Structures are given as structure tokens and as C-alpha cells.
Amino acid sequence: MLQGLAAVAALAALVAGVPFALLTFFGSPVPDHLPTVDDLTQRLGPSSLITILVSLVWLAWLQLSICVLVEVYAGVRGVGVPARVPLAGGTQSLVHRLVVTALLLFTATTAIMPAFASRDLHPARPVQTQSQQLQRIPATPAEVSAPELAESVQSPPVHKAKAKKIYRVQPPHGRHHESLWEIADKCLGDGRRYPEIYELNKGRQQPDGTRLTIASLIRPGWVLVMPDDAVGAQVVPAHDLDDYSTHGKAKPDRQDLAEPLPQAPPAGADQSASGGAHAAVPAPRAGAADRQPEQGAGEHRPAASEPAGEQAGEQTVRDDAGTSGAEQQEPHEAAPAAHAYDFGWPQGLAVASLLAAGLLAALGRRRREQMWHRAFGQMILRPEGDAAVAEQALRLGADTEATRLLDLGLRQMSKALAADGRTPPTVYGVHLGSDSLDLWIAPADRNPPEPWEAHDSGQVWRLHRDRIGDLALEPDGLRDVLAPYPGLISIGTNDNGRIMVDLEAAHGLIVLRGPEEVRRAVLAAVAIELATNRWSDHMRITLVGFGEELSHIAPDRIRAVGSLAEALPELEARAEEVRQALAASGADSVLTGRCRGVFGEAWMPHYLIMADQPTTEEADRLVALARTGQRMAAGYIVPGDVQGATWTWEVDQVGRMQAGVLGFDVEAQMVPGHHYRAVVELFRTAGRLDGVALPEPAGEPTAGVVPAEQQPVVDVRLLGPIEVDAPGPMEQTRRALCTEVLVYLATHPGGVHPTVLSGAVWPRGVTAGVRDATIARVSDWLGRDSRGRPNLYYDDGGRIRLGSEVRVDWSVLRWLIWRSAAEPASETAYMSYALDLVRGPLLADRPRGRYAWLAADDLEYEAGGRVVDVAHRLVVLRLDDGDARGAIAAARAGLRLAPGDEGLWRDLLRATHATGDQAQVRVVAEELRRQAERDAMLGHMQPETEAMIDEFVPQYRRVSI
């Protein structure tokens, strides 16, 4: 407040005091008569010089007044980056700080005044303490009404020592899930008080048998103990609090708990006479488990607008009646959670959808390079431990469609504007929601290119997700378009969506303040997303104070140094190169250069991210370098408190970030230290070139293989798009979840314990009732075999298995490979039959957010190794037999599952060349070139592949390989 008052006084002195003093001592600046020729030729004296100086002061005051108007307008209207006043760099910077400080005074006053006003509004309401108890207790879990509240506060204090307030977490509505922040905001008046609720409930058992261990993870139906000053909460006797926490109500009727949920039969129990060990999975009880929400990571696709705490909640699907949402579980249906991670699930990685998509893409490129060095009969290493869990989180959260929308949408906009001779606007903020992409631009422009739409008087340009199909936004058509805004980074999420800002739009230094641990987590997230994002081209990122670990993720983009002194010479040289490029190209800005595609490499950005606070000397030098007054294809983020910074961001202990003059208040995107180390270990594993031997079966692998003379009752196809042919009914809304359960069982023929199944399919946790109801539904879907036995059953050890008449194409492929080795005389025939099963990439078209268990499973690694080895072996055998056409078919079959394997592409080139059709060889070479160009960040082939193309097609001119 003192700083705000001082700023107001300074502004008043400058805006009103200066003209008052000039008028008082020097009179009006307007002359009383028109100047004559004699006035222009007379000899100058002291009075003339004073008149000139006074005129200059008037002009300076006029410029300052314009700056004040511009800054006040920007601050009051919340337009973000204020308009630039010509020739007012230093003056506008000073006015900007004064205006922002003055406006904060009014913000503080707004927060303080209700505290004083409340004395008159509620004079009779006493302050409650923990020793007080409310006498009247509502009979239903509804909010306390005004008469009840009035009655309660008049009760004698002696009866107020044993009451508690509770809040029941509400079921989700559509895509909205309650979070601790929202509950604190609703009941306590300030969302930042949510740690109080967390501390009161940490470790307390809930009605579903689980406990609150992570502040961002709460579930519908939980009963939370609230602070004494909470409003809109239910008041219960303290002695009933444990009953509410355990059962959801006081003294539950024990008869409600009498009927058990479906459970696996104990080992050795008498099972169905018709099936012996094939005891049918019990069907879900009508009106009980069948009503429970099926909570799977991918069944509900969280919108970008959901805060971290809401995205971390259990996911829901439509109930049996087909209505949206999920019903709250009844108390008697609660069961202990089948699976929970005590070490802390990496929710930050799962929520960071764009960062996760970039990391998975970079990981895929690294594993492609691993495949280059894989030996025959081996598979590449898979991650283990925390690294595997980190990859599970990335697979759960990655939103590749949003990344594609952001990348191609921005490039299409730049291309369309260039065609009209226009420059892309300055984008200071981006909102990425579930339905649209919004750009907040300055200055406003009401004329965006199609299919973008203008909103809010041209301050917002919007691209709807459903319009992307109308644009023909194919990478081939936009390959030569430079990314216009490579400096876009996610800073977090708010109630409306994911918020991004452009580092280059600051035109200066960005400072991040807050606790060191939280600050480092935010900066690590910024660095990782910049290094792996798809909406930028070539860039340079200099990291100071992070160590060498991040270089494992993107060595072509990241340079790690120990101090700012090592980085400054390169940064200064790069800034000078951009200035020279602007002068030589005639472009008025970096955006113009990128839009028109001239001097392409000149606009390659260079970003600096520091983990440690710079010294005073380093900060001064960095401020001088960063404050250019225009976009310079650069961005600088440093921690601490640096004078002269353009933007200052604040992050608190719980990860809430306020982005200063930009006006954003978000749940910050963070990668904490242990998650950061897990991601680094993930890439270290992907960088190892040693492999492991493909697993060999101990005997003939018959599980999942139905004899040729017998018709399978159920057919599960995984070698391509997932397809299931089963006799029973299956609701479309439940198909995705039940299919994943079936696929997991099909790829683990030795049987799966229900607890293991829960941890794989529901990585965020699930109740036993929900799990068993889903298993029962899958059992109904698969039906019974020809002898009346269920096709899904519990064995004597309590594991879930598939019946003998369930055919799985992956199991058949493994059996055919085993037979090819057992019968060398028929090796070619068995291998050919095996490759006929391959229809495309393994588990293609699987829905987003599902099958995260693949990260810790051998399936992807083994399937790729086996199919590629079989295809290569069959190519060799058929070429030795002079069957070039058959060799081509074998190579093509292998490429259906592993389109990026260059060993198979070389096999295809060799087999095509053996046919003598030179034109077809050129067609294959062109296919391979396009395949390599799909990954702009890799963009090259193995030397062996390029040498083979040069040998077979000497005249072929490779472009951008």
C-alpha cells in the first residue's frame, strides 16, 4: 500500500505538478501573437534559451501524459501488452512501473474493504473456535440454512466442544471435477486456503477405503473435514466423524454390507461343474456395482480447461441409462482400492499434455535410432522403475491432436497472411481449450485469415478444432513455412484452459519469483517443453545451472553451461546477427522475416533459461542485452529479483502462478525434481545401444492359438487396428475400457491377478467393485465356448485367464515363428503365414490416454523385434530362391508394423532392384525420402541407406534427406 501511495503521488506530481509549475513560473506556452520575421532573425539571449527549454519540457510532459494514458488503459482494460509510444522507451518503462504499482493499490484496497464492511453486515455472528459446538445437526447432508445457522450460534458454548464441519465431494458434472482449490474457494472464500483442508484430511480413511495422500487427487463421495469457519458445510457430531469418513454416514445399517461384491473364488474352491477350473466370473449385481462409475484414465478425456487437481481425479463414463456423468457410490458399495502408488504418481507429467506429447515424440525418435543398432534376435531396452512410471504418465496425458492443431494452425495462419502481404500479429497469450485455439493479440485486428475467427473486437483470433479438417492442414503443404511463434511455452492451466505465452513478445527479460524448489520445477518444465515441442523449427536453448542432464533429451537444441558468463558472448553475438539480418532483408520485424521465408536461418531463436539467480553485474549486462524494444528472436527467463525486467511472474509454494502485467493467474506447469530425474533416466535408457534377447518360450506356445480345424468363438486382433469379434453385447460407451481389459489379458496368457490388472488399466487407482464389475462385463461380452464354459474365468490361483477358444493374432504369430524354427523345411511357409497376420502398427488407433501400461511391458518391444526379424529373414530366403516379388511382399508386410525401420527399407530396395524395374526402384526411394522427412527434427537416414540409394539410383537427387 505504501508503494502504491508513493506511485500515485509520483504520477500526480508528474502529470499535474509539472504543468502547474510551468504555468506558475513561466506562463502559458501559447504565444500571445504570431511570430514575425524579426523574431526569427533577432539575436538570441538568455530569455530565448529559457523559452526553448520550457518548450522542450512541455513536449516531454506531453509524451509522458500519453504514456500514462496508454498504460492506465492497458492496466484497467486488461489488454496485456500495452501499445508502444514512439520515442518513449525509457519514459514508458518508468510510467509502466508507476502505473502497475498504483493499480495494485486499488487491488489491495478491494481485498481489504470487505473485512471492514463485514462488521456492519454481520454484527451478531461470533467467531467460532475449535472448542465450540453447534447444537442443531441437520439430518441430511445438505447445506446449513440461514435459520439453522441462526439457531446454532445462539446455543450455549458448553455444547459446542464436540462438533465438526464436513464437506462431501460432489460427483462430476460433464467434464467438471471438484478440486481442493475450488472447495476452499467456495467454503472458505479463498482458494489459496486449500492446504488447510489438506492438512485436516491427510491420511484420513475415506468411504471407498482409500486415503488422501496427494493434494491434487480427491474423489467423488469423499468426506472432508473442514475448518471451523467454513460455510455451506454439513455439521456433524465429533464422535460420528469416523463413521462419516469410513462409511459416508453415521452408524450405517450393517445389513447394507451383507451382500458382497463379485470376488475371485479362493484357490481350491468348488467351481462350476460345467467348467471345472473354468468358473464363470460372477455377473455384477443389478443396481449395485453396475451403477458405479467406471473410472479409467482414458474413459473421460480431460479438457485442457481443467485444473491439475481436477484432471487428477477419477474419470467417468455414462451410466447404464446412457446419461452423462457418474453417480456417487452408495456407502455399502465401497471397497478398498485395488491399487495405489505410495511413492507419488507423477501427476505433473500427465497433466502437462503438450509437454508430454513432445517428450513422447522425442523418445520415439531416440528409439528409432536404437532400432538402427539392434542385432538380429534382440529387442531394444525398455525403461524400468521410476522411468517406466514416468512414461506411463506421459502416455496418459499426451495430447498429440492439440499439438498438431497448434503447430499446423499457426503455420497456416502465417502462410495465409504472407499471401496477403501481411505480417503475423504480436501474440502475447494463447488459450488452448478442448474445443478451440485462441490467440490474444496486440494490437487488435478484426480481419484474421480463414478459417480463423475474430472475437472481442479483434483482440482474439480463434480456430475451432472441428475446422482443422476443412483446411487441408497437411505437413507436406506447410513444410517450407517457418514456425511464426517458436517461443510459445505453457505456463499452466486455469478454469478455462491451458495458457501459453510467447517469450519473444516480452522484448526484454522475464523474471520468475518464488520458493527455489517450486521455481526450479517451473523452469524445468519450460526448458523441456521448448526442447521437444512441435510448433518450432531449429532453435538454440542455453541452460544455466541445470547441469548436463537435459542434454540427453534434445542434444541438437540444448547447450548446458555452468555460468551466465559462459553464455553471454554467444547471446550477444546472436543478437547482433539478427540486427544485421533485419537490416539486410528489409524486414521490419522478425515476424515479417519468418512469414515471408527470407533469410530463414537468421530468425532461428535463441532462448536463455537460468536455474540460479544471476549476480548484480550479470543481471545488468543481461538486462542491457534483452531490452531491445523489438522482437529479436530471443527470450530470457531468470529467477530471483532483477531490476529492469520487463515481465515479473510470481509462483507460490503450492504452485499457483501470477503472470504480472499479462494478467494470468494459473496453476503452474511444473516438473519437480524426482519427475525430472525419471524423465532424464528414460532418455538415458533410450540412448543405450545394447539390447536384450527376445524371450524364448519354454515349450510350444499354445495359449491364444485355436487349432485351424476349430472355429474360434472370440477373435482378438492386435497386429494393426484393434478388432474384437465376440458373441456377447457391448455398449459403445463401455467398449474402450472393456477392450483394454481384454487386450491386457490377451497379451498375458499366463493369467493376470485382479490387483495387477487394476494397476495396469486404472493407473490412478480404482475400487475393487468397479474393477470386478468391469471384468464381469467383459465376461458377458466374451460369452461361453462350444462346451458351455466361460471364455473368461478365474483359475485355481485366483488369476484371470482367457478360454481355449479365444484366438489372439499375436499369440498365433508367436506360435508360427516357433513352428518355423522347429520345422526348418517349412520355415518359409510358416513365416509367410505369420506376416499375413500383420495389418498395421501394433494396437493402432488406440484412444488417447489408454494403454499406458505398454510403457512397462515387453509387448511393443518384442512385437517390433520379432516382426522385423521375420520379415528380414523371409526376404533373404526368397531372394536366395530367386523370388524377388515374394521378397518385396515380405518387406512390405514388415513395414506395415514398423514403417520407420530402415533395415526393412533397404530390404525393399534390394528386392525391388532384383526385379530389374528401375522406375519402381525410384518410386521406393521417393517413398523412403518422404518417410524420413516426416520427422523434421531427425531429418536424415542411415549412411548405409543413402549409400544403397546412390548405388541403385545414381541419378536420383535427394532433397532434404
XYZ file of C-alpha atoms in Angstrom, residues 379-731:
353
model
C 14.888 -56.170 -28.769
C 15.812 -52.721 -27.542
C 15.936 -51.971 -23.829
C 12.751 -50.835 -22.138
C 12.637 -48.466 -19.154
C 12.196 -49.758 -15.637
C 11.274 -48.363 -12.234
C 10.509 -44.655 -11.976
C 11.410 -44.115 -15.632
C 8.708 -46.561 -16.723
C 6.168 -44.889 -14.417
C 7.122 -41.507 -15.898
C 6.480 -42.847 -19.400
C 3.096 -44.170 -18.241
C 2.190 -40.672 -17.081
C 3.348 -39.194 -20.388
C 1.231 -41.683 -22.344
C -1.795 -40.905 -20.200
C -1.552 -37.164 -20.675
C -0.081 -36.621 -24.140
C -2.408 -34.678 -26.433
C -0.954 -35.071 -29.917
C -4.070 -33.649 -31.564
C -3.736 -30.386 -29.630
C -0.057 -30.228 -30.556
C -0.917 -30.745 -34.217
C -3.636 -28.085 -34.052
C -1.230 -25.569 -32.524
C 1.600 -26.335 -34.942
C -0.281 -26.536 -38.224
C -2.801 -23.854 -37.299
C -0.078 -21.275 -36.638
C 1.858 -22.189 -39.774
C -1.299 -21.996 -41.909
C -2.088 -18.573 -40.463
C 1.428 -17.343 -41.256
C 1.213 -18.697 -44.800
C -2.191 -17.081 -45.407
C -1.033 -13.712 -44.091
C 2.110 -13.854 -46.232
C -0.029 -14.455 -49.301
C -1.889 -11.201 -48.491
C 1.337 -9.287 -47.849
C 0.595 -9.033 -44.109
C 2.712 -9.727 -41.045
C 1.510 -12.048 -38.253
C 0.308 -10.127 -35.204
C 2.088 -9.970 -31.871
C 0.715 -12.824 -29.774
C 1.208 -12.291 -26.070
C -1.032 -15.128 -24.909
C -2.592 -18.367 -26.172
C -5.539 -20.282 -24.763
C -5.762 -23.934 -25.768
C -9.073 -25.453 -24.772
C -10.947 -28.620 -25.543
C -12.782 -27.022 -28.473
C -10.644 -24.214 -29.830
C -7.296 -22.459 -30.056
C -7.373 -18.769 -29.120
C -4.654 -16.192 -29.801
C -4.670 -12.990 -27.755
C -3.084 -10.406 -29.993
C -1.979 -6.756 -29.753
C -2.922 -4.515 -31.387
C -6.410 -5.769 -32.190
C -7.161 -6.864 -35.757
C -10.672 -7.671 -36.954
C -9.520 -9.342 -40.173
C -7.933 -12.763 -39.495
C -7.342 -15.192 -42.376
C -9.784 -18.033 -42.951
C -10.757 -20.178 -41.102
C -9.677 -18.127 -38.078
C -12.424 -16.015 -36.483
C -12.153 -12.626 -34.760
C -13.642 -12.174 -31.293
C -13.643 -9.435 -28.648
C -13.300 -6.645 -31.200
C -10.360 -8.347 -32.879
C -8.309 -8.894 -29.721
C -8.810 -12.668 -30.008
C -8.304 -14.880 -33.070
C -9.962 -18.281 -32.690
C -9.528 -21.569 -34.575
C -12.057 -24.297 -33.750
C -10.791 -27.841 -33.580
C -13.517 -29.082 -35.888
C -12.306 -26.702 -38.621
C -8.895 -28.286 -38.934
C -10.280 -30.874 -41.356
C -11.518 -28.088 -43.646
C -8.079 -26.595 -44.048
C -6.194 -29.483 -45.616
C -3.530 -28.761 -42.996
C -1.129 -31.410 -44.194
C 2.541 -31.218 -43.234
C 3.595 -31.541 -46.888
C 1.876 -28.255 -47.736
C 3.375 -26.402 -44.765
C 6.837 -27.942 -44.655
C 8.516 -24.814 -46.006
C 6.614 -22.422 -43.705
C 8.727 -21.258 -40.781
C 7.138 -21.537 -37.350
C 5.987 -17.977 -36.574
C 5.957 -18.274 -32.778
C 8.594 -20.817 -31.687
C 8.837 -19.202 -28.247
C 5.351 -20.235 -27.100
C 5.500 -22.013 -23.741
C 2.827 -23.402 -21.427
C 2.800 -21.648 -18.065
C -0.134 -23.586 -16.638
C -3.898 -24.006 -16.605
C -6.803 -22.019 -15.257
C -10.544 -22.631 -15.136
C -10.868 -22.002 -18.875
C -7.961 -23.937 -20.359
C -4.226 -24.174 -20.903
C -2.437 -20.830 -21.021
C 0.657 -20.169 -23.107
C 2.805 -17.068 -23.578
C 5.376 -16.060 -26.170
C 8.842 -15.480 -24.719
C 9.767 -13.210 -27.620
C 6.797 -10.893 -27.005
C 8.371 -9.631 -23.764
C 11.014 -7.669 -25.716
C 13.128 -7.985 -22.599
C 13.907 -10.001 -19.512
C 11.350 -12.255 -17.759
C 11.846 -12.795 -14.023
C 10.330 -15.666 -12.033
C 9.985 -15.208 -8.282
C 9.051 -17.768 -5.672
C 10.422 -20.588 -3.485
C 13.515 -22.099 -5.059
C 12.211 -25.679 -5.335
C 8.950 -24.621 -6.975
C 10.770 -22.132 -9.181
C 13.144 -24.802 -10.466
C 10.221 -27.118 -11.227
C 8.560 -24.405 -13.333
C 11.777 -23.573 -15.196
C 12.494 -27.268 -15.842
C 9.040 -27.624 -17.432
C 9.703 -24.587 -19.637
C 13.066 -25.972 -20.752
C 11.729 -29.459 -21.539
C 8.732 -28.184 -23.499
C 10.879 -25.770 -25.517
C 13.349 -28.517 -26.318
C 10.772 -31.012 -27.576
C 7.819 -29.031 -28.923
C 6.479 -29.479 -32.448
C 5.427 -25.859 -33.139
C 9.039 -24.663 -33.574
C 11.828 -25.407 -36.022
C 15.536 -25.175 -35.343
C 16.360 -23.344 -32.137
C 19.091 -22.904 -29.580
C 18.427 -23.201 -25.843
C 21.124 -22.251 -23.361
C 20.564 -23.629 -19.862
C 22.454 -22.222 -16.887
C 22.522 -24.113 -13.606
C 20.639 -27.215 -14.746
C 23.624 -29.483 -15.271
C 24.131 -31.706 -18.303
C 21.105 -33.962 -17.782
C 18.698 -32.236 -20.162
C 21.189 -32.580 -22.985
C 20.152 -36.245 -23.125
C 16.658 -35.194 -24.204
C 17.476 -32.838 -27.094
C 21.226 -32.587 -27.714
C 20.639 -30.758 -31.008
C 18.789 -27.930 -29.269
C 20.202 -27.679 -25.754
C 23.538 -26.316 -24.596
C 24.164 -26.522 -20.857
C 26.720 -24.181 -19.265
C 27.832 -23.630 -15.713
C 27.523 -19.845 -15.535
C 25.957 -16.924 -17.326
C 29.403 -15.565 -18.162
C 29.916 -18.535 -20.498
C 26.639 -17.908 -22.291
C 26.631 -14.115 -22.685
C 29.154 -13.863 -25.572
C 27.098 -16.244 -27.739
C 23.859 -14.482 -26.825
C 25.271 -11.070 -27.679
C 26.714 -12.319 -30.970
C 23.372 -13.863 -31.875
C 21.528 -10.597 -31.160
C 23.913 -8.742 -33.463
C 23.332 -11.312 -36.237
C 19.572 -10.738 -36.008
C 20.040 -6.956 -36.242
C 22.184 -7.363 -39.338
C 19.646 -9.756 -40.891
C 16.839 -7.264 -40.305
C 18.850 -4.521 -41.981
C 19.914 -6.712 -44.916
C 16.493 -8.254 -45.596
C 14.498 -5.075 -45.305
C 12.054 -6.840 -42.975
C 10.553 -4.597 -40.329
C 10.474 -7.394 -37.754
C 11.423 -10.998 -37.114
C 7.775 -11.997 -37.645
C 7.852 -10.490 -41.139
C 11.019 -12.403 -41.978
C 9.576 -15.692 -40.814
C 6.285 -15.067 -42.555
C 7.914 -14.324 -45.919
C 10.567 -17.024 -45.578
C 13.550 -14.778 -46.332
C 16.908 -15.316 -44.579
C 15.374 -18.359 -42.894
C 18.263 -19.254 -40.567
C 18.533 -15.637 -39.411
C 15.279 -15.953 -37.459
C 16.287 -19.128 -35.596
C 15.547 -18.259 -31.958
C 17.933 -18.426 -29.037
C 16.471 -18.741 -25.545
C 18.185 -18.490 -22.172
C 16.801 -20.219 -19.083
C 18.615 -19.887 -15.768
C 18.037 -22.045 -12.704
C 20.170 -19.873 -10.390
C 19.766 -16.182 -9.713
C 22.331 -14.040 -11.605
C 24.740 -11.716 -9.849
C 24.163 -7.970 -9.982
C 26.769 -7.492 -12.702
C 25.397 -10.372 -14.769
C 21.853 -9.087 -14.347
C 22.776 -5.596 -15.540
C 24.515 -6.992 -18.594
C 21.594 -9.314 -19.329
C 19.022 -6.517 -18.973
C 21.003 -4.387 -21.410
C 21.100 -7.283 -23.884
C 17.410 -8.218 -23.518
C 15.820 -4.751 -23.609
C 15.812 -4.166 -27.353
C 12.392 -2.593 -27.776
C 11.555 -5.013 -30.591
C 11.346 -8.748 -31.280
C 14.852 -10.166 -31.670
C 14.235 -13.948 -31.958
C 15.322 -14.301 -28.346
C 13.875 -14.869 -24.891
C 15.372 -14.730 -21.432
C 13.978 -16.198 -18.187
C 15.886 -15.848 -14.921
C 14.888 -16.462 -11.295
C 15.027 -14.022 -8.414
C 14.574 -10.267 -8.366
C 16.221 -8.299 -11.190
C 15.737 -4.590 -11.635
C 14.714 -3.588 -15.138
C 12.860 -6.814 -16.002
C 10.012 -6.417 -18.497
C 7.761 -9.138 -17.058
C 7.738 -10.457 -13.498
C 5.992 -13.736 -12.695
C 5.219 -14.913 -9.158
C 4.785 -18.552 -8.118
C 3.862 -19.594 -4.591
C 4.623 -22.682 -2.532
C 1.608 -24.613 -3.838
C 2.372 -23.867 -7.490
C -0.027 -21.010 -8.159
C 1.457 -18.543 -10.652
C 0.545 -14.948 -11.377
C 1.966 -13.580 -14.622
C 2.116 -9.912 -13.659
C 1.041 -7.419 -16.316
C -0.237 -10.209 -18.560
C -2.991 -10.775 -16.026
C -2.820 -14.593 -15.991
C -3.461 -16.467 -12.730
C -2.821 -20.170 -13.357
C -1.931 -23.473 -11.778
C 1.692 -23.555 -12.889
C 3.042 -26.314 -15.107
C 5.881 -27.938 -13.199
C 8.295 -30.854 -13.427
C 9.540 -31.487 -9.864
C 12.998 -32.852 -9.215
C 12.114 -36.548 -8.874
C 9.980 -36.468 -12.029
C 12.739 -34.566 -13.806
C 15.258 -37.271 -12.903
C 12.855 -40.006 -14.041
C 12.456 -38.319 -17.454
C 16.216 -37.970 -17.811
C 16.655 -41.667 -16.948
C 14.018 -42.517 -19.553
C 16.136 -40.868 -22.253
C 19.352 -42.375 -20.922
C 17.800 -45.810 -21.370
C 16.678 -44.884 -24.886
C 20.244 -43.845 -25.681
C 21.770 -47.234 -24.879
C 22.664 -49.314 -27.919
C 22.921 -52.695 -26.215
C 19.824 -54.870 -26.474
C 18.330 -57.887 -24.756
C 17.470 -61.246 -26.293
C 13.905 -61.836 -27.412
C 12.138 -64.117 -24.897
C 12.030 -67.752 -25.969
C 9.065 -69.945 -24.912
C 9.840 -72.913 -22.689
C 7.574 -75.127 -24.771
C 5.047 -74.837 -27.559
C 3.112 -71.572 -27.007
C -0.484 -72.768 -27.337
C -2.326 -70.096 -25.306
C -4.365 -67.886 -27.599
C -3.902 -70.315 -30.516
C -7.035 -72.062 -31.734
C -6.435 -75.098 -33.958
C -7.054 -74.462 -37.660
C -9.820 -77.059 -37.826
C -11.733 -75.375 -34.981
C -13.637 -72.111 -35.325
C -12.758 -69.619 -32.562
C -15.638 -68.218 -30.514
C -13.759 -64.963 -29.862
C -11.193 -63.394 -32.190
C -8.870 -60.666 -30.840
C -6.659 -58.908 -33.404
C -3.853 -56.662 -32.152
C -1.406 -56.552 -35.100
C -2.952 -53.423 -36.579
C -6.110 -51.561 -35.535
C -7.654 -53.296 -32.516
C -10.526 -55.560 -33.545
C -12.611 -57.857 -31.337
C -15.204 -60.340 -32.599
C -17.188 -61.645 -29.628
C -20.695 -63.131 -29.338
C -21.975 -61.036 -26.426
C -23.352 -57.495 -26.395
C -21.233 -54.475 -25.511
C -22.355 -50.894 -25.029
